[in-house]
Short mmCIF file of C-alpha atoms (C1' of nucleotides) in Angstrom, two decimals:
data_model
loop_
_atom_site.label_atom_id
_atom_site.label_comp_id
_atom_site.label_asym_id
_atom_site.label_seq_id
_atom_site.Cartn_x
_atom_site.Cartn_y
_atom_site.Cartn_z
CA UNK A 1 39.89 -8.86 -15.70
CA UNK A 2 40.40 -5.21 -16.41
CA UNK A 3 38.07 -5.11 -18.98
CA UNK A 4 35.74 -6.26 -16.49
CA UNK A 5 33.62 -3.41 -16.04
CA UNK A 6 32.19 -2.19 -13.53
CA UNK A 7 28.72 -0.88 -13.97
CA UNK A 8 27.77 0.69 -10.63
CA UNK A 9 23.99 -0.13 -10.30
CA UNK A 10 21.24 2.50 -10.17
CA UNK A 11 23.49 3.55 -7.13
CA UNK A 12 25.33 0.47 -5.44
CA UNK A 13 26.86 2.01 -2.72
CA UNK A 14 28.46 -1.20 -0.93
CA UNK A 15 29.39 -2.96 -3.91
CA UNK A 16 32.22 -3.05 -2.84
CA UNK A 17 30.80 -5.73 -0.02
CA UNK A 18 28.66 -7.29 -2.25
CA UNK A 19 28.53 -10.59 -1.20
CA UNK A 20 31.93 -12.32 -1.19
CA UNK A 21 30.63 -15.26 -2.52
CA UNK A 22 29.60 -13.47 -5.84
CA UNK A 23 32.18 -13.13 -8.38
CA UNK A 24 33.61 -10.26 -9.16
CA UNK A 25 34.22 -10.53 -12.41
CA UNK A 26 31.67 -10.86 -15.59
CA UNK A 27 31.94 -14.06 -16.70
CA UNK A 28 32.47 -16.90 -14.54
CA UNK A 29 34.66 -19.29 -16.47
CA UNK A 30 32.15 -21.63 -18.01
CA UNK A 31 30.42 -18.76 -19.31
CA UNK A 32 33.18 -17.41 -21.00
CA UNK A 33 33.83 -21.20 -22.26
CA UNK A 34 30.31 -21.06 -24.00
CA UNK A 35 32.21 -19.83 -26.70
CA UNK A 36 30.30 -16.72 -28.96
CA UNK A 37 31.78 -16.81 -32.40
CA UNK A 38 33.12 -13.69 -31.67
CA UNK A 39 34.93 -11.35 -28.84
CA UNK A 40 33.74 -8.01 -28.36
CA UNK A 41 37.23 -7.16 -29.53
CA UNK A 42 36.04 -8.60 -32.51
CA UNK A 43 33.24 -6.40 -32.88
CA UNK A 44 35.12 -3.74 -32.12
CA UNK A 45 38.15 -4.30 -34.69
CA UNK A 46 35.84 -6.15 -37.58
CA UNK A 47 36.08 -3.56 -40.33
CA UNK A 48 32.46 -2.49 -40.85
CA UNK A 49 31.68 -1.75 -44.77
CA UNK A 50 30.18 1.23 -43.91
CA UNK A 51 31.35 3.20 -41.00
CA UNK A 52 34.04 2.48 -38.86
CA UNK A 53 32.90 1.80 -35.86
CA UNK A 54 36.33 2.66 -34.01
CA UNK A 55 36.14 5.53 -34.75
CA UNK A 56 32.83 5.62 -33.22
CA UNK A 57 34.46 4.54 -30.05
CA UNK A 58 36.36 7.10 -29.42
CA UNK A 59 36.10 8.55 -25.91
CA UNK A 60 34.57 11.76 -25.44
CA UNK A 61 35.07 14.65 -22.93
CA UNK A 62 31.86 13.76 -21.67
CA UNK A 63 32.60 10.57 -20.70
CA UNK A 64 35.78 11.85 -18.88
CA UNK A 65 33.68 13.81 -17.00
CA UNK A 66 31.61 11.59 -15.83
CA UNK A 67 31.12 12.33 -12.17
CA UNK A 68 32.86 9.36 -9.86
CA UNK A 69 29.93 7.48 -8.37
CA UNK A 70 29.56 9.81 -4.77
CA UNK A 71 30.36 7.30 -2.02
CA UNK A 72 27.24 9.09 -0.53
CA UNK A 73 25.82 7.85 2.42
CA UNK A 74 22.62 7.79 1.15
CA UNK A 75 22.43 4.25 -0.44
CA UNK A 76 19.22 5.46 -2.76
CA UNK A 77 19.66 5.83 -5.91
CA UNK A 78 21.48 9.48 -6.91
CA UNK A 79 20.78 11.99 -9.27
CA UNK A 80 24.07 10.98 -11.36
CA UNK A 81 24.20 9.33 -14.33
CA UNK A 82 24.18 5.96 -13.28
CA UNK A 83 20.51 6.99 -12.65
CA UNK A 84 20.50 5.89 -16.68
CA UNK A 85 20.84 2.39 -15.49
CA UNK A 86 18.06 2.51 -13.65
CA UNK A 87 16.70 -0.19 -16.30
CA UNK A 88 17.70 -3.62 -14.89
CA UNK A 89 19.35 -3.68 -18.39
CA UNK A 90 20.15 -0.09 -19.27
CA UNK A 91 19.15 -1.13 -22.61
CA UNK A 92 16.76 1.92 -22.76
CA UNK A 93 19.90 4.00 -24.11
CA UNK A 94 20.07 1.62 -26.83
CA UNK A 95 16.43 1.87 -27.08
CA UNK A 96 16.53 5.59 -27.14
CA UNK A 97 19.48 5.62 -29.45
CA UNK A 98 17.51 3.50 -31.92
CA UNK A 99 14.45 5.95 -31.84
CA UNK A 100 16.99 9.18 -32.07
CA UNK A 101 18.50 7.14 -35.69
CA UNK A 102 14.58 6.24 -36.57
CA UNK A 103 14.57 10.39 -36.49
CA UNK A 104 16.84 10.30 -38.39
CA UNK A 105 18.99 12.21 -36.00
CA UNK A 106 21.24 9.70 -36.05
CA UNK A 107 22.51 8.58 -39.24
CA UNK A 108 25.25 6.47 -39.38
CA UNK A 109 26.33 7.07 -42.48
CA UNK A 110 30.01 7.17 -43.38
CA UNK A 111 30.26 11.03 -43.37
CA UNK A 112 28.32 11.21 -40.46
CA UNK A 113 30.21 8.82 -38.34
CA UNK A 114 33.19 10.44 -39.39
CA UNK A 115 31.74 14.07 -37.94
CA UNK A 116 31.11 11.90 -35.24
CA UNK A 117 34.37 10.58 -34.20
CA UNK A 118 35.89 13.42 -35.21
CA UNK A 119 33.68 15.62 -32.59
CA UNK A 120 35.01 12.72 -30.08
CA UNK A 121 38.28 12.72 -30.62
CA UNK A 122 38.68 16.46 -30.21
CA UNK A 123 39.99 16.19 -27.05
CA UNK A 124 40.50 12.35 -26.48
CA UNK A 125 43.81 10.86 -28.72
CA UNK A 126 42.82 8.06 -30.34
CA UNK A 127 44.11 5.93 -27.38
CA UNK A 128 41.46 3.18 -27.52
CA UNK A 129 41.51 2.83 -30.84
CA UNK A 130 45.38 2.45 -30.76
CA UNK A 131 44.77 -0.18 -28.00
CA UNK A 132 42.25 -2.26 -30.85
CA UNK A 133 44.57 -2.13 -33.22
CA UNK A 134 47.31 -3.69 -31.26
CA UNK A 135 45.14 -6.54 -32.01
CA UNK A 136 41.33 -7.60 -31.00
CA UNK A 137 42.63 -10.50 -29.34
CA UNK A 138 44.60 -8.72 -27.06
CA UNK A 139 41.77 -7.26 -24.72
CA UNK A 140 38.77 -9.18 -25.45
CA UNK A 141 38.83 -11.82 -23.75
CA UNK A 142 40.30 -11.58 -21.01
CA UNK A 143 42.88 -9.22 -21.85
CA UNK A 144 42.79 -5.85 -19.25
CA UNK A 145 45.19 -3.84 -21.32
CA UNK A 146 45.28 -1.47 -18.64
CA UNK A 147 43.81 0.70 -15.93
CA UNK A 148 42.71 3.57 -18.32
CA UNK A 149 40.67 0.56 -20.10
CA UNK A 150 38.92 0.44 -17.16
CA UNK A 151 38.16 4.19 -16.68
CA UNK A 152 36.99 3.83 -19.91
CA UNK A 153 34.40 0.94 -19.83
CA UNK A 154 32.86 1.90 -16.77
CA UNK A 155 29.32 1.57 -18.23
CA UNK A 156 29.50 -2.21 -18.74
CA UNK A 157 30.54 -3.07 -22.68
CA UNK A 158 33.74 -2.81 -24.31
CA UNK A 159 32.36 0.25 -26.32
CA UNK A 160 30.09 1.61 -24.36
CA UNK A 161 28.89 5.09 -25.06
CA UNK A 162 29.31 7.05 -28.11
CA UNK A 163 29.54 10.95 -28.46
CA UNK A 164 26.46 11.04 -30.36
CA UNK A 165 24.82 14.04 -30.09
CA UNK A 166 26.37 14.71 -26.96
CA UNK A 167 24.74 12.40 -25.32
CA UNK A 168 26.24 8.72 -25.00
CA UNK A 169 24.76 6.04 -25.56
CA UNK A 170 25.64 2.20 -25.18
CA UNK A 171 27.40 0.55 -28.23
CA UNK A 172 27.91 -2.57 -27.21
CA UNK A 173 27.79 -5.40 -29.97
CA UNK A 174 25.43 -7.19 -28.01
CA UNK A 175 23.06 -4.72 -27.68
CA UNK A 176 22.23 -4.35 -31.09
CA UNK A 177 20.82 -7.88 -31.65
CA UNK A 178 19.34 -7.59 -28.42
CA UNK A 179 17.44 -4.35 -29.29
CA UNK A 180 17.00 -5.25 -32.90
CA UNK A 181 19.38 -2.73 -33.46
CA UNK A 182 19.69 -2.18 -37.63
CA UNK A 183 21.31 0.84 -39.09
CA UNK A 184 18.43 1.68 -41.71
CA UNK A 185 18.72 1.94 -44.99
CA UNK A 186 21.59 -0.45 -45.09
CA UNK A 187 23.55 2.47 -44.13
CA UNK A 188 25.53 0.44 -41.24
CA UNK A 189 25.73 -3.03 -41.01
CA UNK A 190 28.00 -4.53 -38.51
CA UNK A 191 29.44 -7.29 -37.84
CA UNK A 192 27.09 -7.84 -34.55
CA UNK A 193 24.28 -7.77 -36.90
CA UNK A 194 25.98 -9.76 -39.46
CA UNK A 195 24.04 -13.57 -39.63
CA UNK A 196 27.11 -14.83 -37.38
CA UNK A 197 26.48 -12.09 -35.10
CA UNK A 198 23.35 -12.47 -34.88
CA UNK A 199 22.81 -16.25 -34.45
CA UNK A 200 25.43 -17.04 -32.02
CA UNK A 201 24.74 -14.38 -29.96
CA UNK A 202 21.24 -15.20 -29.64
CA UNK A 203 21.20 -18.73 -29.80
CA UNK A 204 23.66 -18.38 -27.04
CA UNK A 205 21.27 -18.76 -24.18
CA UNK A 206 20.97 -22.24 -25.57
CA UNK A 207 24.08 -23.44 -26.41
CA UNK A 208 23.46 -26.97 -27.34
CA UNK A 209 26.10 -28.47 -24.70
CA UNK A 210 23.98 -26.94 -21.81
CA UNK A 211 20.98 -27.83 -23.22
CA UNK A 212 21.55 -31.57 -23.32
CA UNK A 213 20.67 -31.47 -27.09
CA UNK A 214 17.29 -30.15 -26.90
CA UNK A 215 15.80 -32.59 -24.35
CA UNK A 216 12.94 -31.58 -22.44
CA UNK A 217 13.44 -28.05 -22.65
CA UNK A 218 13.51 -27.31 -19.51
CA UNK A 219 17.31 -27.38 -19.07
CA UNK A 220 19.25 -24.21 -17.52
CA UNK A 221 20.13 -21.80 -20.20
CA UNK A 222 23.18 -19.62 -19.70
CA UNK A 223 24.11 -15.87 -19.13
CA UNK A 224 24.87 -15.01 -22.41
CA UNK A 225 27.95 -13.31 -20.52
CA UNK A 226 27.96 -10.08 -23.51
CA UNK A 227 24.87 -8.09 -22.14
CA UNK A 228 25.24 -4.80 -20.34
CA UNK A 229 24.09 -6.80 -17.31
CA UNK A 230 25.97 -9.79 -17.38
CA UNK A 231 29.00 -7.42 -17.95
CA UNK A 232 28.39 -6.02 -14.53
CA UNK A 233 30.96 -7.27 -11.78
CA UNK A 234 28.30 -6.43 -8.75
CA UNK A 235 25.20 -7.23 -7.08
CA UNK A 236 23.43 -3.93 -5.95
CA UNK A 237 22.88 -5.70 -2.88
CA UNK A 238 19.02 -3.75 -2.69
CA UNK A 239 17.07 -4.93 -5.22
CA UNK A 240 15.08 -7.92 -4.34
CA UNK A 241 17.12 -10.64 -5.78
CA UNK A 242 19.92 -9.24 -3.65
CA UNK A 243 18.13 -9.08 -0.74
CA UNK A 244 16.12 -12.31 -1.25
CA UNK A 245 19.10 -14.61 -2.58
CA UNK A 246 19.42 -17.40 0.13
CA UNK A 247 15.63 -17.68 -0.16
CA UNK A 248 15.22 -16.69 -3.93
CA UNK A 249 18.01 -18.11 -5.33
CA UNK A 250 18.35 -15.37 -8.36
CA UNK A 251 21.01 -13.01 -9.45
CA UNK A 252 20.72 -9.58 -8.75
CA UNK A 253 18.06 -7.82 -11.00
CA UNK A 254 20.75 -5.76 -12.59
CA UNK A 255 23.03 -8.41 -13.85
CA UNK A 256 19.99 -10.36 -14.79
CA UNK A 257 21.06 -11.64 -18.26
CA UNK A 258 19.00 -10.18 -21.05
CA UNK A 259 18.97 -12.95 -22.94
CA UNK A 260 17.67 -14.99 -20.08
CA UNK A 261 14.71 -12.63 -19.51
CA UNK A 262 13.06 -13.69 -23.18
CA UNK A 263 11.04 -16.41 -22.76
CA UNK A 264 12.92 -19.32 -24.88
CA UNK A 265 10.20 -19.67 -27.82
CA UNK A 266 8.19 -17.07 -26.57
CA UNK A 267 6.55 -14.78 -28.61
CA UNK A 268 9.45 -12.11 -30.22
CA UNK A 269 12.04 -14.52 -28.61
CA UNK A 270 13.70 -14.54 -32.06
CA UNK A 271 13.54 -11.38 -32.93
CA UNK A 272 15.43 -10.19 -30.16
CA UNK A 273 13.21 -7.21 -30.02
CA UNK A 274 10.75 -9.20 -27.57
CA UNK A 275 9.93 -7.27 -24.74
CA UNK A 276 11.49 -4.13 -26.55
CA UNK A 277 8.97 -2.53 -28.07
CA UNK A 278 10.99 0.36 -29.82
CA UNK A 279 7.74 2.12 -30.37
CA UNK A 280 6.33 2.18 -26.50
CA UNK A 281 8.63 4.14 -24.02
CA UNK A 282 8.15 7.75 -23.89
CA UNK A 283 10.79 7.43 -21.26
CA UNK A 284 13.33 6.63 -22.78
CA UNK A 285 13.33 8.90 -25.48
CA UNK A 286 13.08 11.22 -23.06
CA UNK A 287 15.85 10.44 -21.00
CA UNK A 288 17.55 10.68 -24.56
CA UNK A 289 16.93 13.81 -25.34
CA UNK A 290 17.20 15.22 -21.75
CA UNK A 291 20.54 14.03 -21.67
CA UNK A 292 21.36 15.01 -25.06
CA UNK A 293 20.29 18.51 -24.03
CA UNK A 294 22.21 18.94 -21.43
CA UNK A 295 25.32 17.99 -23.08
CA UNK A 296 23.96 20.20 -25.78
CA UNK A 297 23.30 23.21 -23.24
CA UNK A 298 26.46 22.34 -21.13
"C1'" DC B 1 28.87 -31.04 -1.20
"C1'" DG B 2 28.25 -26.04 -1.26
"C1'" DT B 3 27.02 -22.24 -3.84
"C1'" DA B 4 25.09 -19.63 -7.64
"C1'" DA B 5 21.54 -19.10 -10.44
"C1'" DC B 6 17.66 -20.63 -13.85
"C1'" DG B 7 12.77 -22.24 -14.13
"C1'" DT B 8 8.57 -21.98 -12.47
"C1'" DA B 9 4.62 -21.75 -9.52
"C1'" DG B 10 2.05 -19.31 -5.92
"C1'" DT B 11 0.46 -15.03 -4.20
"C1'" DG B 12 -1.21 -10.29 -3.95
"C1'" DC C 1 3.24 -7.77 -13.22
"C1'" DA C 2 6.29 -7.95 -9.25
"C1'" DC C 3 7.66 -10.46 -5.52
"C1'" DT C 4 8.64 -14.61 -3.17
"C1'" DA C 5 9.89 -19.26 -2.60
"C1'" DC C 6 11.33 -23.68 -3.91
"C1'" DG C 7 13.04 -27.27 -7.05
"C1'" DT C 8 16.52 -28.06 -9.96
"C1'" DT C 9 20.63 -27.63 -12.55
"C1'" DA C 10 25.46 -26.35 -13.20
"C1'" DC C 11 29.84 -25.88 -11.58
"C1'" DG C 12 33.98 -25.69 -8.57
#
DNA sequence: CGTAACGTAGTG
DNA sequence: CACTACGTTACG
């Protein structure tokens, strides 16, 4: 339960209320049952080849900074930088991440990484990575090791933000088949993009159990439960799925599963880059850099 | 059986 | 396309 994260919405003031009947927690049990081949531990501990991604993880002064969500009055969405998830997904960080490494600004290459983490740890002991190493099983799945866990996960995935450029951006395993994430060049390959990765985290939305073996099609797929927004404990309680749900019947917009958004056989459904074009949004890449200014400037 | 949530169709 | 509403499914 502790490293159920909670991802404060664009600004969800009263989630703290939200709706008693919604559990608080990521995964409700039969999700978590639908079995992925792997934890998020496991992403996080699986040696990578290339880079080591824990030391990728490493938190950041940045992220220590990061301004406690102001119990303002004003339930609209503030200037903070939750504001990033204003995305239903917040998968535009990965999305502007991706077009910072298609720059070439962010190479993942051994050396790099290692300036990386090394630029992260400066002021952060390698207490997370300490925590992995105790052993992937440990935390993943269910496994709070602890309150600073917490602190630490606040945007939603195990491994949330790195340091890169100053900016952070979201590293969870399950964004990167999501987004289509690939290191280029073969530079960074890991183990969320390995085949195994990749398959059962996709095919998750149909595991075969819930689908009744492929019968009519039109059975209930599942919250893939490793998405930024399934990882999110609360409703925002203002977007219209919140405020429609005895009539609507749907999850809040922000813990709407991204796996569950892709039409099943729809065009790009496989290539879990469907409606991700990583060439389109000027916004994103904006956000990107503005962020990775400011960390820059400040 | 109640509730949560997916699928889908209707509407603007 | 977003919103809304309803049918349906899944689960406790």
């Amino acid at each position: 339960m502790s490293t159920a994260v909670d991802i404060a919405g664009p600004s969800s003031p009263d989630q703290a209320h939200s709706s008693a009947k919604i559990p608080n927690e990521p995964l409700r049990p039969s999700l978590k049952r639908s079995s992925h081949p792997y934890t998020l531990s496991h992403y996080i501990s699986t040696p990578s080849p290339a880079v080591d991604v824990k030391g990728l993880i490493q938190p950041s002064p940045a992220q220590e900074q990061r301004p406690a969500q102001p119990s303002n009055s004003k339930p609209r969405r503030a200037p903070s930088w939750p504001d990033m998830w204003e995305s239903p997904s917040g998968l535009h960080l990965a999305h502007a991440a991706e077009l910072l490494m298609r720059a070439g600004l962010l190479a993942l290459t051994p050396a790099t990484t290692e300036q990386a983490s090394l630029g992260a740890q400066s002021s952060q002991p390698a207490k997370k990575e300490a925590a992995e190493a105790k052993g992937g099983k440990g935390d993943g799945e269910g496994g709070g090791s602890g309150p600073e866990e917490e602190e630490e996960d606040s945007s939603g995935c195990s491994t949330d933000f790195q340091p890169f450029l100053g900016a952070w951006f979201p590293f969870s395993p399950a964004l990167f088949p999501l987004t289509g994430f690939q290191m280029g060049g073969g530079h960074w390959r890991s183990a969320a993009v390995g085949a195994e990765g990749i398959e059962g985290l996709v095919a998750e939305g149909y595991s075969p159990g819930s689908l009744g073996g492929g019968g009519g099609g039109r059975r209930k797929r599942k919250r893939c439960g490793e998405c930024v927004p399934c990882r999110r404990q609360t409703n925002c309680e203002q977007c219209s799925s919140c405020r429609n749900r005895k009539r609507g019947h749907q999850i809040c917009k922000y813990r709407k599963c991204e796996e569950l958004k892709r039409k099943p056989g729809g065009p790009g459904f496989d290539s879990r880059v469907s409606g991700f074009d990583l060439r389109g949004s000027d916004f994103t890449l904006g956000l990107a850099q503005e962020r990775s200014n400011g960390a820059l400037d400040g």
